[in-house]
mmCIF file of C-alpha atoms and ligand atoms in Angstrom:
data_model
loop_
_atom_site.group_PDB
_atom_site.id
_atom_site.type_symbol
_atom_site.label_atom_id
_atom_site.label_comp_id
_atom_site.label_asym_id
_atom_site.label_seq_id
_atom_site.Cartn_x
_atom_site.Cartn_y
_atom_site.Cartn_z
ATOM 1 C CA MET Y 130 -144.022 125.434 -0.279
ATOM 2 C CA GLU Y 131 -146.691 128.031 -0.230
ATOM 3 C CA SER Y 132 -147.409 129.593 3.178
ATOM 4 C CA LEU Y 133 -150.819 129.886 4.859
ATOM 5 C CA GLU Y 134 -150.605 133.700 4.539
ATOM 6 C CA ASN Y 135 -149.981 133.589 0.822
ATOM 7 C CA MET Y 136 -152.867 131.227 0.337
ATOM 8 C CA LYS Y 137 -155.264 133.507 2.406
ATOM 9 C CA ASN Y 138 -154.223 136.407 0.143
ATOM 10 C CA GLU Y 139 -155.165 134.344 -2.939
ATOM 11 C CA TYR Y 140 -158.648 133.712 -1.580
ATOM 12 C CA ILE Y 141 -158.888 137.293 -0.575
ATOM 13 C CA GLN Y 142 -158.273 138.245 -4.235
ATOM 14 C CA LYS Y 143 -160.507 135.613 -5.619
ATOM 15 C CA TYR Y 144 -163.364 136.586 -3.347
ATOM 16 C CA SER Y 145 -162.757 140.335 -3.497
ATOM 17 C CA ASP Y 146 -166.565 140.927 -3.545
ATOM 18 C CA ARG Y 147 -167.186 139.110 -0.309
ATOM 19 C CA LYS Y 148 -166.126 139.510 3.261
ATOM 20 C CA LEU Y 149 -164.077 136.556 4.307
ATOM 21 C CA VAL Y 150 -163.887 135.370 7.963
ATOM 22 C CA PHE Y 151 -160.667 133.486 8.718
ATOM 23 C CA GLY Y 152 -159.827 131.192 11.663
ATOM 24 C CA GLU Y 153 -158.509 132.709 14.966
ATOM 25 C CA GLY Y 154 -157.017 131.629 18.243
ATOM 26 C CA LYS Y 155 -154.203 129.500 19.468
ATOM 27 C CA THR Y 156 -151.930 128.003 16.815
ATOM 28 C CA ASP Y 157 -149.646 125.813 19.038
ATOM 29 C CA GLY Y 158 -150.740 122.303 18.078
ATOM 30 C CA GLY Y 159 -153.668 122.240 20.550
ATOM 31 C CA ILE Y 160 -157.307 121.737 19.718
ATOM 32 C CA MET Y 161 -158.797 123.027 16.526
ATOM 33 C CA LEU Y 162 -162.578 123.476 16.223
ATOM 34 C CA ILE Y 163 -163.997 123.546 12.745
ATOM 35 C CA GLY Y 164 -167.507 124.805 11.908
ATOM 36 C CA GLU Y 165 -169.361 125.069 8.586
ATOM 37 C CA ALA Y 166 -169.345 128.712 7.449
ATOM 38 C CA PRO Y 167 -169.810 132.070 9.063
ATOM 39 C CA GLY Y 168 -173.331 133.459 9.600
ATOM 40 C CA GLY Y 169 -174.545 137.145 9.492
ATOM 41 C CA GLU Y 170 -173.115 138.160 12.867
ATOM 42 C CA GLU Y 171 -169.709 136.412 12.046
ATOM 43 C CA GLU Y 172 -169.654 138.314 8.721
ATOM 44 C CA LYS Y 173 -170.272 141.641 10.371
ATOM 45 C CA MET Y 174 -167.637 141.114 13.086
ATOM 46 C CA GLY Y 175 -165.122 139.330 10.859
ATOM 47 C CA ARG Y 176 -164.760 136.612 13.473
ATOM 48 C CA PRO Y 177 -165.944 132.951 13.553
ATOM 49 C CA PHE Y 178 -168.709 131.855 15.990
ATOM 50 C CA VAL Y 179 -169.631 135.185 17.540
ATOM 51 C CA GLY Y 180 -173.440 134.958 16.881
ATOM 52 C CA LYS Y 181 -176.072 132.640 18.203
ATOM 53 C CA ALA Y 182 -174.206 129.417 17.314
ATOM 54 C CA GLY Y 183 -171.224 130.984 19.084
ATOM 55 C CA LYS Y 184 -173.128 131.192 22.308
ATOM 56 C CA ASN Y 185 -173.876 127.601 22.236
ATOM 57 C CA LEU Y 186 -170.324 126.951 21.298
ATOM 58 C CA ASP Y 187 -169.176 128.851 24.366
ATOM 59 C CA GLU Y 188 -171.341 126.539 26.501
ATOM 60 C CA PHE Y 189 -169.597 123.569 24.968
ATOM 61 C CA ILE Y 190 -166.241 125.083 25.623
ATOM 62 C CA GLU Y 191 -167.062 125.735 29.231
ATOM 63 C CA LEU Y 192 -168.518 122.274 29.735
ATOM 64 C CA ALA Y 193 -165.411 120.708 28.347
ATOM 65 C CA GLY Y 194 -163.405 122.677 30.875
ATOM 66 C CA LEU Y 195 -161.707 124.873 28.187
ATOM 67 C CA ARG Y 196 -161.481 128.558 27.496
ATOM 68 C CA ARG Y 197 -162.014 130.005 24.051
ATOM 69 C CA GLU Y 198 -158.525 131.453 24.046
ATOM 70 C CA ASP Y 199 -157.091 127.995 24.412
ATOM 71 C CA LEU Y 200 -158.595 126.902 20.981
ATOM 72 C CA TYR Y 201 -158.085 127.592 17.425
ATOM 73 C CA ILE Y 202 -161.578 128.136 15.818
ATOM 74 C CA THR Y 203 -162.261 128.159 12.068
ATOM 75 C CA ASN Y 204 -164.807 127.194 9.396
ATOM 76 C CA VAL Y 205 -164.620 125.188 6.160
ATOM 77 C CA VAL Y 206 -166.178 127.924 3.998
ATOM 78 C CA LYS Y 207 -164.826 131.335 4.834
ATOM 79 C CA PHE Y 208 -167.731 133.409 3.496
ATOM 80 C CA ARG Y 209 -171.331 133.575 4.531
ATOM 81 C CA PRO Y 210 -173.499 131.486 2.137
ATOM 82 C CA THR Y 211 -176.823 133.128 1.669
ATOM 83 C CA SER Y 212 -180.073 132.780 -0.224
ATOM 84 C CA VAL Y 213 -183.229 134.896 -0.322
ATOM 85 C CA SER Y 214 -186.056 133.478 1.759
ATOM 86 C CA GLU Y 215 -189.163 132.938 -0.413
ATOM 87 C CA LYS Y 216 -191.342 133.665 2.561
ATOM 88 C CA THR Y 217 -189.867 136.942 3.843
ATOM 89 C CA GLY Y 218 -187.705 138.070 0.885
ATOM 90 C CA ARG Y 219 -184.892 138.490 3.364
ATOM 91 C CA MET Y 220 -181.379 137.201 3.116
ATOM 92 C CA VAL Y 221 -180.884 134.045 5.057
ATOM 93 C CA ASN Y 222 -178.055 131.584 5.776
ATOM 94 C CA ARG Y 223 -177.829 128.410 3.817
ATOM 95 C CA THR Y 224 -175.677 125.351 3.846
ATOM 96 C CA PRO Y 225 -172.593 125.773 1.627
ATOM 97 C CA SER Y 226 -172.830 123.958 -1.737
ATOM 98 C CA ARG Y 227 -170.463 121.129 -2.635
ATOM 99 C CA GLU Y 228 -168.582 123.469 -4.996
ATOM 100 C CA GLU Y 229 -168.029 126.091 -2.295
ATOM 101 C CA ILE Y 230 -166.833 123.427 0.146
ATOM 102 C CA GLU Y 231 -164.428 121.910 -2.397
ATOM 103 C CA ASP Y 232 -163.112 125.340 -3.204
ATOM 104 C CA PHE Y 233 -162.198 125.931 0.461
ATOM 105 C CA VAL Y 234 -160.846 122.569 1.412
ATOM 106 C CA PRO Y 235 -157.228 123.284 0.316
ATOM 107 C CA LEU Y 236 -157.200 126.313 2.661
ATOM 108 C CA LEU Y 237 -158.537 124.312 5.556
ATOM 109 C CA LYS Y 238 -155.957 121.582 4.928
ATOM 110 C CA LYS Y 239 -153.298 124.262 4.915
ATOM 111 C CA GLU Y 240 -154.500 125.550 8.272
ATOM 112 C CA ILE Y 241 -154.280 122.048 9.596
ATOM 113 C CA SER Y 242 -150.849 121.246 8.124
ATOM 114 C CA THR Y 243 -149.483 124.632 9.398
ATOM 115 C CA TYR Y 244 -150.901 124.451 12.928
ATOM 116 C CA LYS Y 245 -150.735 120.761 13.509
ATOM 117 C CA PRO Y 246 -153.531 120.388 16.002
ATOM 118 C CA TYR Y 247 -153.371 117.208 18.182
ATOM 119 C CA LEU Y 248 -157.183 117.029 18.141
ATOM 120 C CA ILE Y 249 -159.598 118.375 15.531
ATOM 121 C CA VAL Y 250 -163.272 118.788 16.691
ATOM 122 C CA THR Y 251 -165.576 118.950 13.742
ATOM 123 C CA LEU Y 252 -168.941 120.632 14.329
ATOM 124 C CA GLY Y 253 -171.640 119.049 12.095
ATOM 125 C CA ASN Y 254 -171.530 117.231 8.792
ATOM 126 C CA VAL Y 255 -169.831 119.820 6.621
ATOM 127 C CA PRO Y 256 -166.410 119.823 8.392
ATOM 128 C CA LEU Y 257 -166.562 116.093 9.130
ATOM 129 C CA LYS Y 258 -166.750 115.312 5.375
ATOM 130 C CA ALA Y 259 -164.347 118.088 4.396
ATOM 131 C CA VAL Y 260 -161.613 116.907 6.802
ATOM 132 C CA THR Y 261 -161.920 113.182 6.126
ATOM 133 C CA GLY Y 262 -162.698 113.640 2.419
ATOM 134 C CA ASN Y 263 -165.338 111.045 2.961
ATOM 135 C CA ASN Y 264 -168.755 112.224 1.835
ATOM 136 C CA ARG Y 265 -170.498 109.128 3.033
ATOM 137 C CA LEU Y 266 -169.879 109.805 6.684
ATOM 138 C CA SER Y 267 -172.700 111.321 8.686
ATOM 139 C CA ILE Y 268 -172.589 112.982 12.078
ATOM 140 C CA GLY Y 269 -175.554 110.870 13.276
ATOM 141 C CA SER Y 270 -173.402 107.702 13.288
ATOM 142 C CA CYS Y 271 -169.960 109.255 13.968
ATOM 143 C CA HIS Y 272 -170.552 111.662 16.783
ATOM 144 C CA GLY Y 273 -168.885 111.172 20.098
ATOM 145 C CA VAL Y 274 -166.095 108.760 18.979
ATOM 146 C CA ILE Y 275 -162.519 109.707 18.167
ATOM 147 C CA MET Y 276 -161.631 108.641 14.646
ATOM 148 C CA GLU Y 277 -158.289 108.737 12.810
ATOM 149 C CA SER Y 278 -158.072 109.946 9.214
ATOM 150 C CA GLU Y 279 -154.855 110.731 7.291
ATOM 151 C CA GLY Y 280 -152.916 110.861 10.578
ATOM 152 C CA LEU Y 281 -155.365 113.232 12.180
ATOM 153 C CA LYS Y 282 -157.307 112.631 15.312
ATOM 154 C CA ILE Y 283 -160.829 113.778 14.710
ATOM 155 C CA TYR Y 284 -163.668 114.132 17.257
ATOM 156 C CA PRO Y 285 -167.011 114.605 15.442
ATOM 157 C CA LEU Y 286 -169.553 116.634 17.428
ATOM 158 C CA TYR Y 287 -173.009 117.801 16.331
ATOM 159 C CA HIS Y 288 -173.108 121.420 15.193
ATOM 160 C CA PRO Y 289 -174.011 123.788 18.074
ATOM 161 C CA ALA Y 290 -176.772 125.285 15.926
ATOM 162 C CA SER Y 291 -178.539 121.917 15.465
ATOM 163 C CA VAL Y 292 -178.813 121.848 19.292
ATOM 164 C CA ILE Y 293 -180.650 125.202 19.047
ATOM 165 C CA TYR Y 294 -183.225 123.758 16.660
ATOM 166 C CA ASN Y 295 -183.413 120.208 18.153
ATOM 167 C CA ARG Y 296 -183.678 120.238 21.963
ATOM 168 C CA ASN Y 297 -183.499 116.386 22.063
ATOM 169 C CA LEU Y 298 -179.937 116.618 20.812
ATOM 170 C CA LYS Y 299 -178.910 118.649 23.799
ATOM 171 C CA ASN Y 300 -178.307 115.675 26.024
ATOM 172 C CA VAL Y 301 -176.445 113.710 23.399
ATOM 173 C CA TYR Y 302 -174.322 116.748 22.662
ATOM 174 C CA ALA Y 303 -173.643 117.322 26.450
ATOM 175 C CA SER Y 304 -172.555 113.762 26.925
ATOM 176 C CA ASP Y 305 -170.297 113.913 23.847
ATOM 177 C CA VAL Y 306 -168.659 117.030 25.245
ATOM 178 C CA LYS Y 307 -168.131 115.394 28.638
ATOM 179 C CA LYS Y 308 -166.440 112.441 26.864
ATOM 180 C CA ILE Y 309 -163.972 114.790 25.181
ATOM 181 C CA LYS Y 310 -163.289 116.500 28.541
ATOM 182 C CA ASP Y 311 -162.097 113.195 29.920
ATOM 183 C CA TYR Y 312 -159.982 112.656 26.813
ATOM 184 C CA ILE Y 313 -158.299 116.057 27.071
ATOM 185 C CA ASN Y 314 -157.594 115.557 30.752
HETATM 186 N N1 URA C 285 -171.870 128.514 12.289
HETATM 187 C C1 URA C 285 -170.647 128.019 11.870
HETATM 188 O O1 URA C 285 -170.545 126.930 11.461
HETATM 189 N N2 URA C 285 -169.622 128.844 11.954
HETATM 190 C C2 URA C 285 -169.780 130.128 12.377
HETATM 191 O O2 URA C 285 -168.698 130.839 12.479
HETATM 192 C C3 URA C 285 -170.985 130.535 12.898
HETATM 193 C C4 URA C 285 -172.070 129.730 12.763
#
C-alpha cells in the first residue's frame, strides 16, 4: 500500500506552484485536530495554526488541559485558498471549494489511517464533513457531542476563527472544550 510520505510527494508535484502546509505533531495514536486550510501566516511559516486562529486554538488546548506538543494538528486542504477582495483589491482567505476539499480528502484519510488517532477533533464544518463524508452535517447541530463514523471517534468543535468573529460562541466553545477535557481524563 502507498505510504503517507509517497502520497505527500504526489501532492507536492501536483501543486508545485503552491506552498503546501502539512500536518505536524505527535503521531502516536493520540488526539488529532483537523482544521479547514492554512491562512496567510501558516503559508508563510509552513506550519498549521500559527496565525490568529492559532492563538485561539492555543487557548482551547490550554483550557482542555493539553499541550500543543501532545497533539497532531493538520488541515483538510493543505494550501491557502485565496481570492481578491473587491473592496480592497487585496488577497484574502476564502473557504475551500468542494473540488479542493475532495481533492485533499484522500491525503487526510491517509493521515488518519497511518497515525490512528483515538480521538479526532474537527474544527468547523469543513473537516466535519470531510472526515464523515456526510455533507448534510452541520457544526451548529453536532458540536460538543462525540460521534462515531467509520470506526473513528470524532468530536466536532466550532472553528476557533468563528469564535473571533462571533463572541456569543465563545461560551459555547468553552463549554464544549471543558466537556472534552473530562472525556480525555
Ligand atoms: N485556519 C485553519 O483552519 N487552519 C489553519 O491552519 C489556520 C487557520
